[in-house]
Amino acid sequence: MNEINLQLKKESELPLFQQLYDYFKQEIISGNCKKNEKMPSKRQLSAYLHCSQNTVQAAYYQLVAEGYLISREKSGYYVADLGNVLHIKEVPPKELLSPPEEGRIYYDFSYQGVDHDSFPFSIWRKLTKEGINEYDRDLLKAGDPKGDLGLRESIAHYLHYSRGVNCSAEQIIVSSGTEFLLQLLIQLFDANVVYGIENPGYEKLNMIFKSNRANCQPVALDDRGMRPDSLRESQASVACITPSHQFPTGTVMPVSRRIQLLNWANEAPERYLIEDDYDSEFRYSGKPIPSLQGMDETGRVIYLGAFSKSLSPALRVSYMVLPLHLLGEYEKKLRFYICPVPKIDQKTLCRFIDEGHFERHLNRMRNLYKQKRETIVAAIHKNLPQAEIQGDSAGLHLLLRVNNGWDEAELIDAALRKGVRVFGVTQYYFAPPQKNQESLLLLGFACLKIEEIETAVILLTQAWKNNGDAF
Amino acid sequence: MNEINLQLKKESELPLFQQLYDYFKQEIISGNCKKNEKMPSKRQLSAYLHCSQNTVQAAYYQLVAEGYLISREKSGYYVADLGNVLHIKEVPPKELLSPPEEGRIYYDFSYQGVDHDSFPFSIWRKLTKEGINEYDRDLLKAGDPKGDLGLRESIAHYLHYSRGVNCSAEQIIVSSGTEFLLQLLIQLFDANVVYGIENPGYEKLNMIFKSNRANCQPVALDDRGMRPDSLRESQASVACITPSHQFPTGTVMPVSRRIQLLNWANEAPERYLIEDDYDSEFRYSGKPIPSLQGMDETGRVIYLGAFSKSLSPALRVSYMVLPLHLLGEYEKKLRFYICPVPKIDQKTLCRFIDEGHFERHLNRMRNLYKQKRETIVAAIHKNLPQAEIQGDSAGLHLLLRVNNGWDEAELIDAALRKGVRVFGVTQYYFAPPQKNQESLLLLGFACLKIEEIETAVILLTQAWKNNGDAF
């Protein structure tokens, strides 16, 4: 290791570990630190730089996580072979409101992802560590194909008290992502079933049904959600809906429409509603509306849920609740599919729910996302007074009608040139939208920090000024 | 908590923690320990019983793992509500060779599962704990739909040096179980493709293809594996084979047959071979035969692999290697499917491979399974001299022809009555087997302990004596 030419600046805005990280990353990329070279120990380096060992630890962790260093057990840290580091990501500079570099995103209103800093890392680490337990003789076995009974019981209990879902653990099938659950349902139903999907709606639905050679038809919405007349016209016998918070429009389906759809389902024995309750945990005003499944007395509703929004999409845990008569079919035809969630993760999640951590986390997140939502709504009212907001009473995204006469592509491109990513709604249409529809944008707010939101909205304001093409 | 009427017996064969576990389990089941009651702390109990805190810890761990106790952070252990414990498993008694209770299995020659005690729990725990790292900003994001690049690079490297597979990380798709990979392939190929599957073969193949409404045809085997003439007759254009160790017959496909099948695939542009290399890590004699994929120069072979046998089926990690021209199709049509393996598990597995733990584990396991195989083969030769063994040069199971004139069902039932589970081969036939075929049994040996194997074989000998129906 060469001499270390670094003085940590305690008065800098940049945390010490970040300074250390930046320094070594540069040294490794430039080749000053050679591959396989041993790094100084945490003790040595902290003594040399007059910082804590924790600072060095954090920097080394980050360098390991990004593939610049390799940690060898009981030996120390070594410079990695950079041939293996394909994604060299630059740390975004800290200056705000300066012209961004071409194509760089500073603020991403993505509707995927969650607030990173609020994830209960230490509890999750503790539960996982305890779960990897040599005394648990079932830990290495494939386990119940529908998912571990303990986890299914925890989910059933949670669904009952928080979403009004009526079910036993037996009716729950744990899987990985909506796409895997829908594939199971397509195999469960007859090959010639027509599926009705919301238009606009979740973009993957269409892809999943097409890829599985199933017939799916777009069904029009109004301001209360899926239209029963359009559903009838579509000839669908299975309708996929998002009543808690329609994606992407944000409509919360009122009880009257729920009853209309349940009545539709009851008119013929082969009709079903697939209720995707993807972000129902986050509701900010009005009384919570229980799940459609909870209103269903005849076994017409299949309930889909997931931990993607409530915990993290990287956990890949979702589940469905089957009505009892479909459960019998499932056991007969599809029991050979093994639950894709690793046993350890199922155990961790089960304890996370059972010991009350999930409830506490949800309450914390609901408050945080409420604050984020209020911040973004206030920032839009203040900076974009002519714009209209829709669908913000629930969930982790809202819709914005900018009302400056620009079309969707112009709005998105101008925002991108300021380093801000927003999304158009057109991509969620499976059939062309009605004409005259003013362009609508989708803004997710889960991933942005509260203190970033107003800056991001100000950048959008600058981007969308009619004379704002100056740079 | 009532008084604790327990004296640990240090001279007992039963470990102390097990004695403690048995005692509290009984107290909880009987209701002497009431639900929500606080358990004594580890310190108190170890002082009272004159044992180490580790002993108490191990017993509490096990009771938590099985749902009898609940651990509350910073508070202690509490008796669980047994309404939630549905699977109360009894610890099997220790006496051997005494008549088993009705239906109880003492020795299970299952071919699923791995040797529990050899799993590298402490390394896995350490890597996982380090992976759950708040500084890793990508940890909560959904990540690359094909699987994290780091993990795919590790797998590519491993496949190259250990299995002779030619591929880059780009060609690898990480998923969860063969069934999910096959579903992707069915969607990738045309709807009218005919799939040829080995007969006998992996019982799920047939179910997966049928459930996905794909046409699959059984293809006959001979002593070198899938027969090219039968494959031609089947009209299949995609053939699923297990050349390293045919399931269930155990045949290792010789190079001549591999070339015949590659030639078949090269005769028409839409022909492919799906090579399932499910237990190729375990080969005990002769030179290792590299993968079929490594012999393929025209992109006709799709390689499937998994960590089920080499690490644990409960990890749910499998992968496939696509030829380049299929990869393009995959990216176009199926990229919307998100890798089902949780990000944390991908990171742990990646480091496990990169830091050399996987290689060490495989070498250890190969030796252990070799010993188990030698033990079972020797025990059969000694105790069942008239029986014949097949397919034992690789993998984690072998076939046994008992040659006592009984049929498969009689053999299995008699073994079960002695508390030993063995499997018949008939269930793996998708089309009826030829007549005159003497009954064959399948015996997996990965899960049994070395010291259990001879006892289990002796029990089989007793079970299969022609005058052995005495009890």
Tab-separated table of C-alpha atoms in Angstrom, chain B residues 100-471:
chain	number	residue	atom	x	y	z
B	100	PRO	CA	-41.666	-49.067	15.181
B	101	GLU	CA	-44.996	-47.441	15.869
B	102	GLU	CA	-47.501	-47.480	13.055
B	103	GLY	CA	-46.424	-45.173	10.231
B	104	ARG	CA	-43.361	-43.748	11.915
B	105	ILE	CA	-40.261	-43.284	9.732
B	106	TYR	CA	-36.919	-43.754	11.443
B	107	TYR	CA	-34.735	-43.921	8.367
B	108	ASP	CA	-35.657	-42.044	5.242
B	109	PHE	CA	-33.823	-42.848	2.003
B	110	SER	CA	-35.283	-39.695	0.468
B	111	TYR	CA	-33.324	-38.315	-2.489
B	112	GLN	CA	-34.360	-34.787	-1.577
B	113	GLY	CA	-32.451	-32.821	0.993
B	114	VAL	CA	-28.818	-32.577	1.998
B	115	ASP	CA	-26.635	-33.448	4.975
B	116	HIS	CA	-27.860	-31.006	7.605
B	117	ASP	CA	-24.862	-31.064	9.920
B	118	SER	CA	-22.380	-30.167	7.189
B	119	PHE	CA	-24.030	-26.941	6.148
B	120	PRO	CA	-21.639	-24.029	6.835
B	121	PHE	CA	-24.038	-22.289	9.217
B	122	SER	CA	-21.528	-19.946	10.806
B	123	ILE	CA	-20.083	-18.671	7.525
B	124	TRP	CA	-23.544	-18.293	6.052
B	125	ARG	CA	-24.669	-16.393	9.154
B	126	LYS	CA	-21.642	-14.105	9.010
B	127	LEU	CA	-21.997	-13.332	5.300
B	128	THR	CA	-25.730	-12.737	5.609
B	129	LYS	CA	-25.288	-10.513	8.637
B	130	GLU	CA	-22.666	-8.464	6.816
B	131	GLY	CA	-24.858	-8.304	3.734
B	132	ILE	CA	-27.750	-6.674	5.610
B	133	ASN	CA	-25.858	-3.426	5.480
B	134	GLU	CA	-27.415	0.011	5.646
B	135	TYR	CA	-24.614	1.510	3.535
B	136	ASP	CA	-25.558	-0.635	0.548
B	137	ARG	CA	-27.972	1.694	-1.213
B	138	ASP	CA	-29.004	-1.014	-3.691
B	139	LEU	CA	-30.036	-3.541	-1.057
B	140	LEU	CA	-33.716	-2.599	-1.026
B	141	LYS	CA	-34.077	-2.102	-4.782
B	142	ALA	CA	-35.574	-4.753	-6.994
B	143	GLY	CA	-32.290	-5.119	-8.904
B	144	ASP	CA	-31.473	-6.734	-12.212
B	145	PRO	CA	-34.371	-8.891	-13.444
B	146	LYS	CA	-31.940	-11.644	-14.483
B	147	GLY	CA	-30.279	-11.643	-11.049
B	148	ASP	CA	-27.491	-9.500	-9.623
B	149	LEU	CA	-24.595	-9.183	-11.987
B	150	GLY	CA	-22.113	-10.076	-9.256
B	151	LEU	CA	-23.823	-13.376	-8.568
B	152	ARG	CA	-24.162	-14.164	-12.260
B	153	GLU	CA	-20.439	-13.523	-12.710
B	154	SER	CA	-19.646	-15.844	-9.803
B	155	ILE	CA	-21.853	-18.552	-11.266
B	156	ALA	CA	-20.350	-18.121	-14.748
B	157	HIS	CA	-16.865	-18.448	-13.305
B	158	TYR	CA	-17.810	-21.491	-11.246
B	159	LEU	CA	-19.518	-23.188	-14.213
B	160	HIS	CA	-16.550	-22.546	-16.407
B	161	TYR	CA	-13.891	-24.063	-14.206
B	162	SER	CA	-15.947	-26.842	-12.630
B	163	ARG	CA	-18.356	-27.916	-15.362
B	164	GLY	CA	-16.677	-26.734	-18.559
B	165	VAL	CA	-19.665	-24.542	-19.390
B	166	ASN	CA	-18.897	-21.802	-21.919
B	167	CYS	CA	-20.790	-18.681	-21.015
B	168	SER	CA	-20.639	-15.102	-19.870
B	169	ALA	CA	-22.593	-13.676	-16.952
B	170	GLU	CA	-24.971	-12.058	-19.481
B	171	GLN	CA	-26.248	-15.486	-20.523
B	172	ILE	CA	-27.205	-16.494	-17.001
B	173	ILE	CA	-30.718	-16.092	-15.603
B	174	VAL	CA	-31.073	-16.680	-11.887
B	175	SER	CA	-34.393	-18.023	-10.660
B	176	SER	CA	-35.978	-20.226	-8.071
B	177	GLY	CA	-36.296	-23.907	-8.912
B	178	THR	CA	-36.396	-25.779	-12.173
B	179	GLU	CA	-40.136	-25.210	-12.415
B	180	PHE	CA	-39.727	-21.447	-12.735
B	181	LEU	CA	-36.959	-21.763	-15.301
B	182	LEU	CA	-38.995	-24.185	-17.398
B	183	GLN	CA	-41.966	-21.843	-17.299
B	184	LEU	CA	-39.734	-19.136	-18.739
B	185	LEU	CA	-38.513	-21.478	-21.480
B	186	ILE	CA	-42.064	-22.529	-22.364
B	187	GLN	CA	-42.904	-18.850	-22.832
B	188	LEU	CA	-39.711	-18.270	-24.789
B	189	PHE	CA	-40.409	-21.072	-27.270
B	190	ASP	CA	-43.373	-21.258	-29.641
B	191	ALA	CA	-46.658	-22.512	-28.257
B	192	ASN	CA	-46.694	-25.582	-30.504
B	193	VAL	CA	-43.245	-26.923	-29.597
B	194	VAL	CA	-43.172	-30.615	-28.615
B	195	TYR	CA	-40.933	-31.367	-25.622
B	196	GLY	CA	-39.298	-34.771	-25.310
B	197	ILE	CA	-38.730	-35.926	-21.738
B	198	GLU	CA	-36.816	-38.903	-20.396
B	199	ASN	CA	-38.962	-41.900	-19.508
B	200	PRO	CA	-38.494	-42.623	-16.663
B	201	GLY	CA	-37.526	-39.133	-15.501
B	202	TYR	CA	-37.952	-36.290	-13.033
B	203	GLU	CA	-41.609	-36.538	-12.077
B	204	LYS	CA	-42.268	-32.792	-12.112
B	205	LEU	CA	-41.302	-32.261	-15.761
B	206	ASN	CA	-44.466	-33.849	-16.974
B	207	MET	CA	-46.563	-31.809	-14.515
B	208	ILE	CA	-44.898	-28.524	-15.448
B	209	PHE	CA	-45.357	-28.993	-19.189
B	210	LYS	CA	-48.958	-30.181	-18.837
B	211	SER	CA	-49.855	-27.408	-16.412
B	212	ASN	CA	-48.438	-24.868	-18.859
B	213	ARG	CA	-50.416	-26.453	-21.693
B	214	ALA	CA	-47.292	-27.529	-23.534
B	215	ASN	CA	-47.091	-30.774	-25.480
B	216	CYS	CA	-44.594	-33.179	-23.946
B	217	GLN	CA	-43.830	-36.731	-25.050
B	218	PRO	CA	-42.012	-39.490	-23.171
B	219	VAL	CA	-38.807	-40.695	-24.834
B	220	ALA	CA	-37.328	-44.127	-24.063
B	221	LEU	CA	-33.897	-44.632	-22.522
B	222	ASP	CA	-31.298	-47.339	-22.896
B	223	ASP	CA	-28.168	-47.919	-20.826
B	224	ARG	CA	-26.554	-44.811	-22.345
B	225	GLY	CA	-29.449	-42.405	-21.684
B	226	MET	CA	-32.055	-40.949	-24.047
B	227	ARG	CA	-32.401	-42.969	-27.254
B	228	PRO	CA	-32.047	-40.882	-30.461
B	229	ASP	CA	-34.425	-43.166	-32.402
B	230	SER	CA	-37.129	-42.792	-29.774
B	231	LEU	CA	-36.491	-39.025	-29.704
B	232	ARG	CA	-37.050	-38.842	-33.485
B	233	GLU	CA	-40.232	-40.874	-33.204
B	234	SER	CA	-41.585	-38.539	-30.520
B	235	GLN	CA	-41.560	-35.590	-32.978
B	236	ALA	CA	-40.066	-33.474	-30.198
B	237	SER	CA	-37.950	-30.473	-31.129
B	238	VAL	CA	-36.767	-29.726	-27.585
B	239	ALA	CA	-35.361	-32.611	-25.526
B	240	CYS	CA	-34.908	-32.453	-21.737
B	241	ILE	CA	-32.049	-34.625	-20.523
B	242	THR	CA	-29.944	-35.293	-17.415
B	243	PRO	CA	-26.665	-36.495	-18.963
B	244	SER	CA	-24.462	-36.226	-15.845
B	245	HIS	CA	-26.618	-38.564	-13.796
B	246	GLN	CA	-29.911	-39.573	-15.295
B	247	PHE	CA	-32.795	-39.236	-12.899
B	248	PRO	CA	-33.790	-41.774	-11.637
B	249	THR	CA	-31.744	-44.521	-13.361
B	250	GLY	CA	-28.351	-43.001	-12.513
B	251	THR	CA	-26.928	-43.530	-16.019
B	252	VAL	CA	-23.977	-41.287	-16.905
B	253	MET	CA	-24.343	-40.494	-20.600
B	254	PRO	CA	-21.194	-41.481	-22.510
B	255	VAL	CA	-19.614	-39.048	-24.948
B	256	SER	CA	-20.778	-41.045	-27.984
B	257	ARG	CA	-24.446	-40.562	-27.015
B	258	ARG	CA	-23.835	-36.899	-26.254
B	259	ILE	CA	-22.522	-36.430	-29.776
B	260	GLN	CA	-25.519	-38.274	-31.234
B	261	LEU	CA	-27.887	-35.947	-29.410
B	262	LEU	CA	-25.940	-32.831	-30.410
B	263	ASN	CA	-26.073	-34.033	-34.003
B	264	TRP	CA	-29.824	-34.491	-33.686
B	265	ALA	CA	-30.128	-30.913	-32.407
B	266	ASN	CA	-28.058	-29.599	-35.304
B	267	GLU	CA	-30.284	-31.154	-37.950
B	268	ALA	CA	-32.957	-28.452	-37.728
B	269	PRO	CA	-32.796	-24.826	-36.595
B	270	GLU	CA	-35.572	-25.051	-34.002
B	271	ARG	CA	-34.090	-28.001	-32.109
B	272	TYR	CA	-32.679	-27.633	-28.605
B	273	LEU	CA	-31.398	-29.760	-25.757
B	274	ILE	CA	-32.221	-28.717	-22.187
B	275	GLU	CA	-29.435	-30.134	-20.035
B	276	ASP	CA	-30.446	-30.423	-16.378
B	277	ASP	CA	-27.178	-30.809	-14.470
B	278	TYR	CA	-28.977	-31.161	-11.138
B	279	ASP	CA	-26.417	-33.127	-9.081
B	280	SER	CA	-23.321	-32.999	-11.253
B	281	GLU	CA	-21.134	-31.792	-8.384
B	282	PHE	CA	-21.082	-35.298	-6.953
B	283	ARG	CA	-19.122	-37.780	-8.971
B	284	TYR	CA	-17.118	-40.491	-7.318
B	285	SER	CA	-15.271	-42.532	-9.899
B	286	GLY	CA	-13.831	-42.179	-13.364
B	287	LYS	CA	-12.891	-38.894	-15.000
B	288	PRO	CA	-15.400	-36.068	-14.651
B	289	ILE	CA	-17.359	-35.632	-17.866
B	290	PRO	CA	-17.806	-31.953	-18.619
B	291	SER	CA	-21.248	-30.577	-19.324
B	292	LEU	CA	-22.932	-31.209	-22.652
B	293	GLN	CA	-23.132	-27.436	-22.993
B	294	GLY	CA	-19.332	-27.321	-23.110
B	295	MET	CA	-19.350	-29.580	-26.194
B	296	ASP	CA	-21.978	-27.519	-27.987
B	297	GLU	CA	-20.525	-25.248	-30.655
B	298	THR	CA	-23.727	-24.117	-32.300
B	299	GLY	CA	-25.822	-22.807	-29.408
B	300	ARG	CA	-28.191	-25.778	-29.185
B	301	VAL	CA	-27.903	-26.476	-25.454
B	302	ILE	CA	-29.696	-24.690	-22.611
B	303	TYR	CA	-27.961	-25.500	-19.355
B	304	LEU	CA	-29.926	-25.708	-16.076
B	305	GLY	CA	-28.230	-25.803	-12.692
B	306	ALA	CA	-29.201	-25.343	-9.061
B	307	PHE	CA	-27.809	-25.057	-5.558
B	308	SER	CA	-30.405	-27.503	-4.165
B	309	LYS	CA	-28.072	-30.478	-3.950
B	310	SER	CA	-24.817	-28.595	-3.481
B	311	LEU	CA	-26.070	-26.273	-0.718
B	312	SER	CA	-29.713	-26.697	0.244
B	313	PRO	CA	-33.085	-27.028	-1.464
B	314	ALA	CA	-34.421	-24.460	1.036
B	315	LEU	CA	-32.275	-21.741	-0.561
B	316	ARG	CA	-34.381	-21.904	-3.720
B	317	VAL	CA	-31.663	-20.755	-6.113
B	318	SER	CA	-31.374	-22.167	-9.588
B	319	TYR	CA	-30.161	-20.727	-12.871
B	320	MET	CA	-30.019	-21.331	-16.580
B	321	VAL	CA	-27.504	-20.506	-19.281
B	322	LEU	CA	-29.080	-19.431	-22.561
B	323	PRO	CA	-27.352	-19.662	-25.951
B	324	LEU	CA	-26.707	-16.162	-27.287
B	325	HIS	CA	-29.437	-16.126	-29.937
B	326	LEU	CA	-32.056	-17.210	-27.367
B	327	LEU	CA	-30.736	-14.573	-24.974
B	328	GLY	CA	-31.732	-11.863	-27.438
B	329	GLU	CA	-35.245	-13.287	-27.592
B	330	TYR	CA	-35.342	-13.513	-23.813
B	331	GLU	CA	-34.359	-9.871	-23.363
B	332	LYS	CA	-37.056	-8.832	-25.815
B	333	LYS	CA	-39.904	-10.977	-24.519
B	334	LEU	CA	-39.304	-11.915	-20.887
B	335	ARG	CA	-37.162	-9.252	-19.253
B	336	PHE	CA	-40.173	-8.068	-17.251
B	337	TYR	CA	-39.941	-11.129	-14.991
B	338	ILE	CA	-38.030	-10.063	-11.894
B	339	CYS	CA	-35.520	-12.484	-10.379
B	340	PRO	CA	-37.378	-14.165	-7.490
B	341	VAL	CA	-34.321	-14.582	-5.247
B	342	PRO	CA	-34.177	-11.934	-2.489
B	343	LYS	CA	-31.316	-9.452	-2.891
B	344	ILE	CA	-29.767	-10.368	0.463
B	345	ASP	CA	-29.597	-14.057	-0.424
B	346	GLN	CA	-28.069	-13.231	-3.806
B	347	LYS	CA	-25.354	-11.186	-2.096
B	348	THR	CA	-24.648	-13.889	0.473
B	349	LEU	CA	-24.385	-16.589	-2.171
B	350	CYS	CA	-22.169	-14.385	-4.337
B	351	ARG	CA	-19.673	-13.819	-1.523
B	352	PHE	CA	-19.933	-17.481	-0.536
B	353	ILE	CA	-18.725	-18.445	-4.004
B	354	ASP	CA	-16.220	-15.600	-4.495
B	355	GLU	CA	-14.447	-16.112	-1.191
B	356	GLY	CA	-13.875	-19.809	-1.858
B	357	HIS	CA	-16.361	-21.167	0.681
B	358	PHE	CA	-18.438	-22.905	-1.972
B	359	GLU	CA	-15.478	-24.779	-3.393
B	360	ARG	CA	-14.376	-25.882	0.077
B	361	HIS	CA	-17.926	-26.908	0.931
B	362	LEU	CA	-18.255	-28.946	-2.268
B	363	ASN	CA	-14.998	-30.756	-1.637
B	364	ARG	CA	-16.047	-31.552	1.896
B	365	MET	CA	-19.470	-32.740	0.764
B	366	ARG	CA	-18.056	-34.832	-2.074
B	367	ASN	CA	-15.922	-36.704	0.451
B	368	LEU	CA	-18.777	-37.107	2.866
B	369	TYR	CA	-21.232	-38.330	0.235
B	370	LYS	CA	-18.568	-40.646	-1.146
B	371	GLN	CA	-18.239	-42.186	2.313
B	372	LYS	CA	-22.001	-42.483	2.615
B	373	ARG	CA	-22.187	-44.113	-0.798
B	374	GLU	CA	-19.422	-46.568	0.112
B	375	THR	CA	-21.136	-47.341	3.393
B	376	ILE	CA	-24.485	-48.058	1.775
B	377	VAL	CA	-22.929	-50.114	-1.021
B	378	ALA	CA	-20.913	-52.169	1.479
B	379	ALA	CA	-23.945	-52.631	3.718
B	380	ILE	CA	-26.036	-53.852	0.796
B	381	HIS	CA	-23.334	-56.267	-0.389
B	382	LYS	CA	-22.988	-57.640	3.122
B	383	ASN	CA	-26.647	-57.865	4.121
B	384	LEU	CA	-28.477	-58.248	0.818
B	385	PRO	CA	-26.024	-60.303	-1.236
B	386	GLN	CA	-28.579	-61.228	-3.889
B	387	ALA	CA	-29.482	-57.564	-4.594
B	388	GLU	CA	-28.026	-55.526	-7.476
B	389	ILE	CA	-26.977	-51.870	-7.332
B	390	GLN	CA	-27.233	-49.493	-10.295
B	391	GLY	CA	-26.339	-45.881	-11.048
B	392	ASP	CA	-24.090	-45.329	-8.065
B	393	SER	CA	-21.121	-43.725	-9.836
B	394	ALA	CA	-22.502	-40.235	-9.321
B	395	GLY	CA	-25.099	-38.218	-7.477
B	396	LEU	CA	-26.888	-38.687	-4.206
B	397	HIS	CA	-29.012	-41.752	-4.884
B	398	LEU	CA	-28.707	-45.247	-6.276
B	399	LEU	CA	-31.084	-47.885	-7.578
B	400	LEU	CA	-31.570	-51.251	-5.950
B	401	ARG	CA	-32.951	-54.406	-7.500
B	402	VAL	CA	-33.783	-56.618	-4.535
B	403	ASN	CA	-34.303	-59.873	-6.499
B	404	ASN	CA	-36.484	-61.589	-3.925
B	405	GLY	CA	-39.452	-61.976	-6.230
B	406	TRP	CA	-41.531	-59.214	-4.586
B	407	ASP	CA	-43.030	-56.329	-6.508
B	408	GLU	CA	-42.323	-52.662	-5.849
B	409	ALA	CA	-45.335	-52.019	-3.619
B	410	GLU	CA	-44.595	-55.072	-1.485
B	411	LEU	CA	-40.978	-53.974	-1.013
B	412	ILE	CA	-41.937	-50.396	-0.083
B	413	ASP	CA	-44.693	-51.464	2.305
B	414	ALA	CA	-42.551	-54.032	4.085
B	415	ALA	CA	-39.803	-51.428	4.538
B	416	LEU	CA	-42.311	-48.916	5.891
B	417	ARG	CA	-43.515	-51.430	8.439
B	418	LYS	CA	-39.929	-51.490	9.729
B	419	GLY	CA	-39.859	-47.668	9.811
B	420	VAL	CA	-37.713	-47.272	6.679
B	421	ARG	CA	-38.770	-45.299	3.653
B	422	VAL	CA	-37.593	-46.255	0.169
B	423	PHE	CA	-39.016	-45.213	-3.176
B	424	GLY	CA	-40.187	-47.113	-6.221
B	425	VAL	CA	-39.071	-46.211	-9.714
B	426	THR	CA	-42.475	-46.800	-11.351
B	427	GLN	CA	-43.733	-43.362	-10.317
B	428	TYR	CA	-41.097	-41.784	-12.574
B	429	TYR	CA	-42.506	-43.420	-15.679
B	430	PHE	CA	-44.705	-41.155	-17.790
B	431	ALA	CA	-45.533	-44.027	-20.109
B	432	PRO	CA	-45.840	-47.605	-18.781
B	433	PRO	CA	-42.474	-49.340	-18.344
B	434	GLN	CA	-41.649	-52.410	-20.372
B	435	LYS	CA	-42.975	-55.632	-18.936
B	436	ASN	CA	-40.584	-58.186	-17.453
B	437	GLN	CA	-38.862	-55.302	-15.699
B	438	GLU	CA	-37.968	-56.429	-12.203
B	439	SER	CA	-38.977	-53.935	-9.559
B	440	LEU	CA	-36.397	-51.286	-8.827
B	441	LEU	CA	-36.118	-49.099	-5.751
B	442	LEU	CA	-34.578	-45.663	-5.399
B	443	LEU	CA	-32.462	-44.982	-2.308
B	444	GLY	CA	-31.178	-41.483	-1.630
B	445	PHE	CA	-28.353	-41.301	0.882
B	446	ALA	CA	-27.639	-37.597	1.385
B	447	CYS	CA	-29.768	-37.077	4.490
B	448	LEU	CA	-28.925	-40.202	6.497
B	449	LYS	CA	-25.975	-40.140	8.854
B	450	ILE	CA	-23.116	-42.514	8.057
B	451	GLU	CA	-23.626	-44.374	11.314
B	452	GLU	CA	-27.338	-44.826	10.556
B	453	ILE	CA	-26.886	-46.369	7.132
B	454	GLU	CA	-25.990	-49.937	8.086
B	455	THR	CA	-28.808	-50.107	10.651
B	456	ALA	CA	-31.243	-48.938	7.997
B	457	VAL	CA	-30.006	-51.580	5.560
B	458	ILE	CA	-30.293	-54.285	8.238
B	459	LEU	CA	-33.887	-53.221	8.801
B	460	LEU	CA	-34.486	-53.535	5.054
B	461	THR	CA	-32.958	-57.025	5.130
B	462	GLN	CA	-35.352	-57.995	7.902
B	463	ALA	CA	-38.270	-56.408	6.071
B	464	TRP	CA	-37.581	-58.259	2.848
B	465	LYS	CA	-37.007	-61.724	4.249
B	466	ASN	CA	-39.493	-64.045	2.632
B	467	ASN	CA	-40.532	-65.285	6.048
B	468	GLY	CA	-40.092	-61.893	7.608
B	469	ASP	CA	-43.724	-60.907	8.087
B	470	ALA	CA	-43.589	-62.021	11.689
B	471	PHE	CA	-44.560	-58.847	13.517
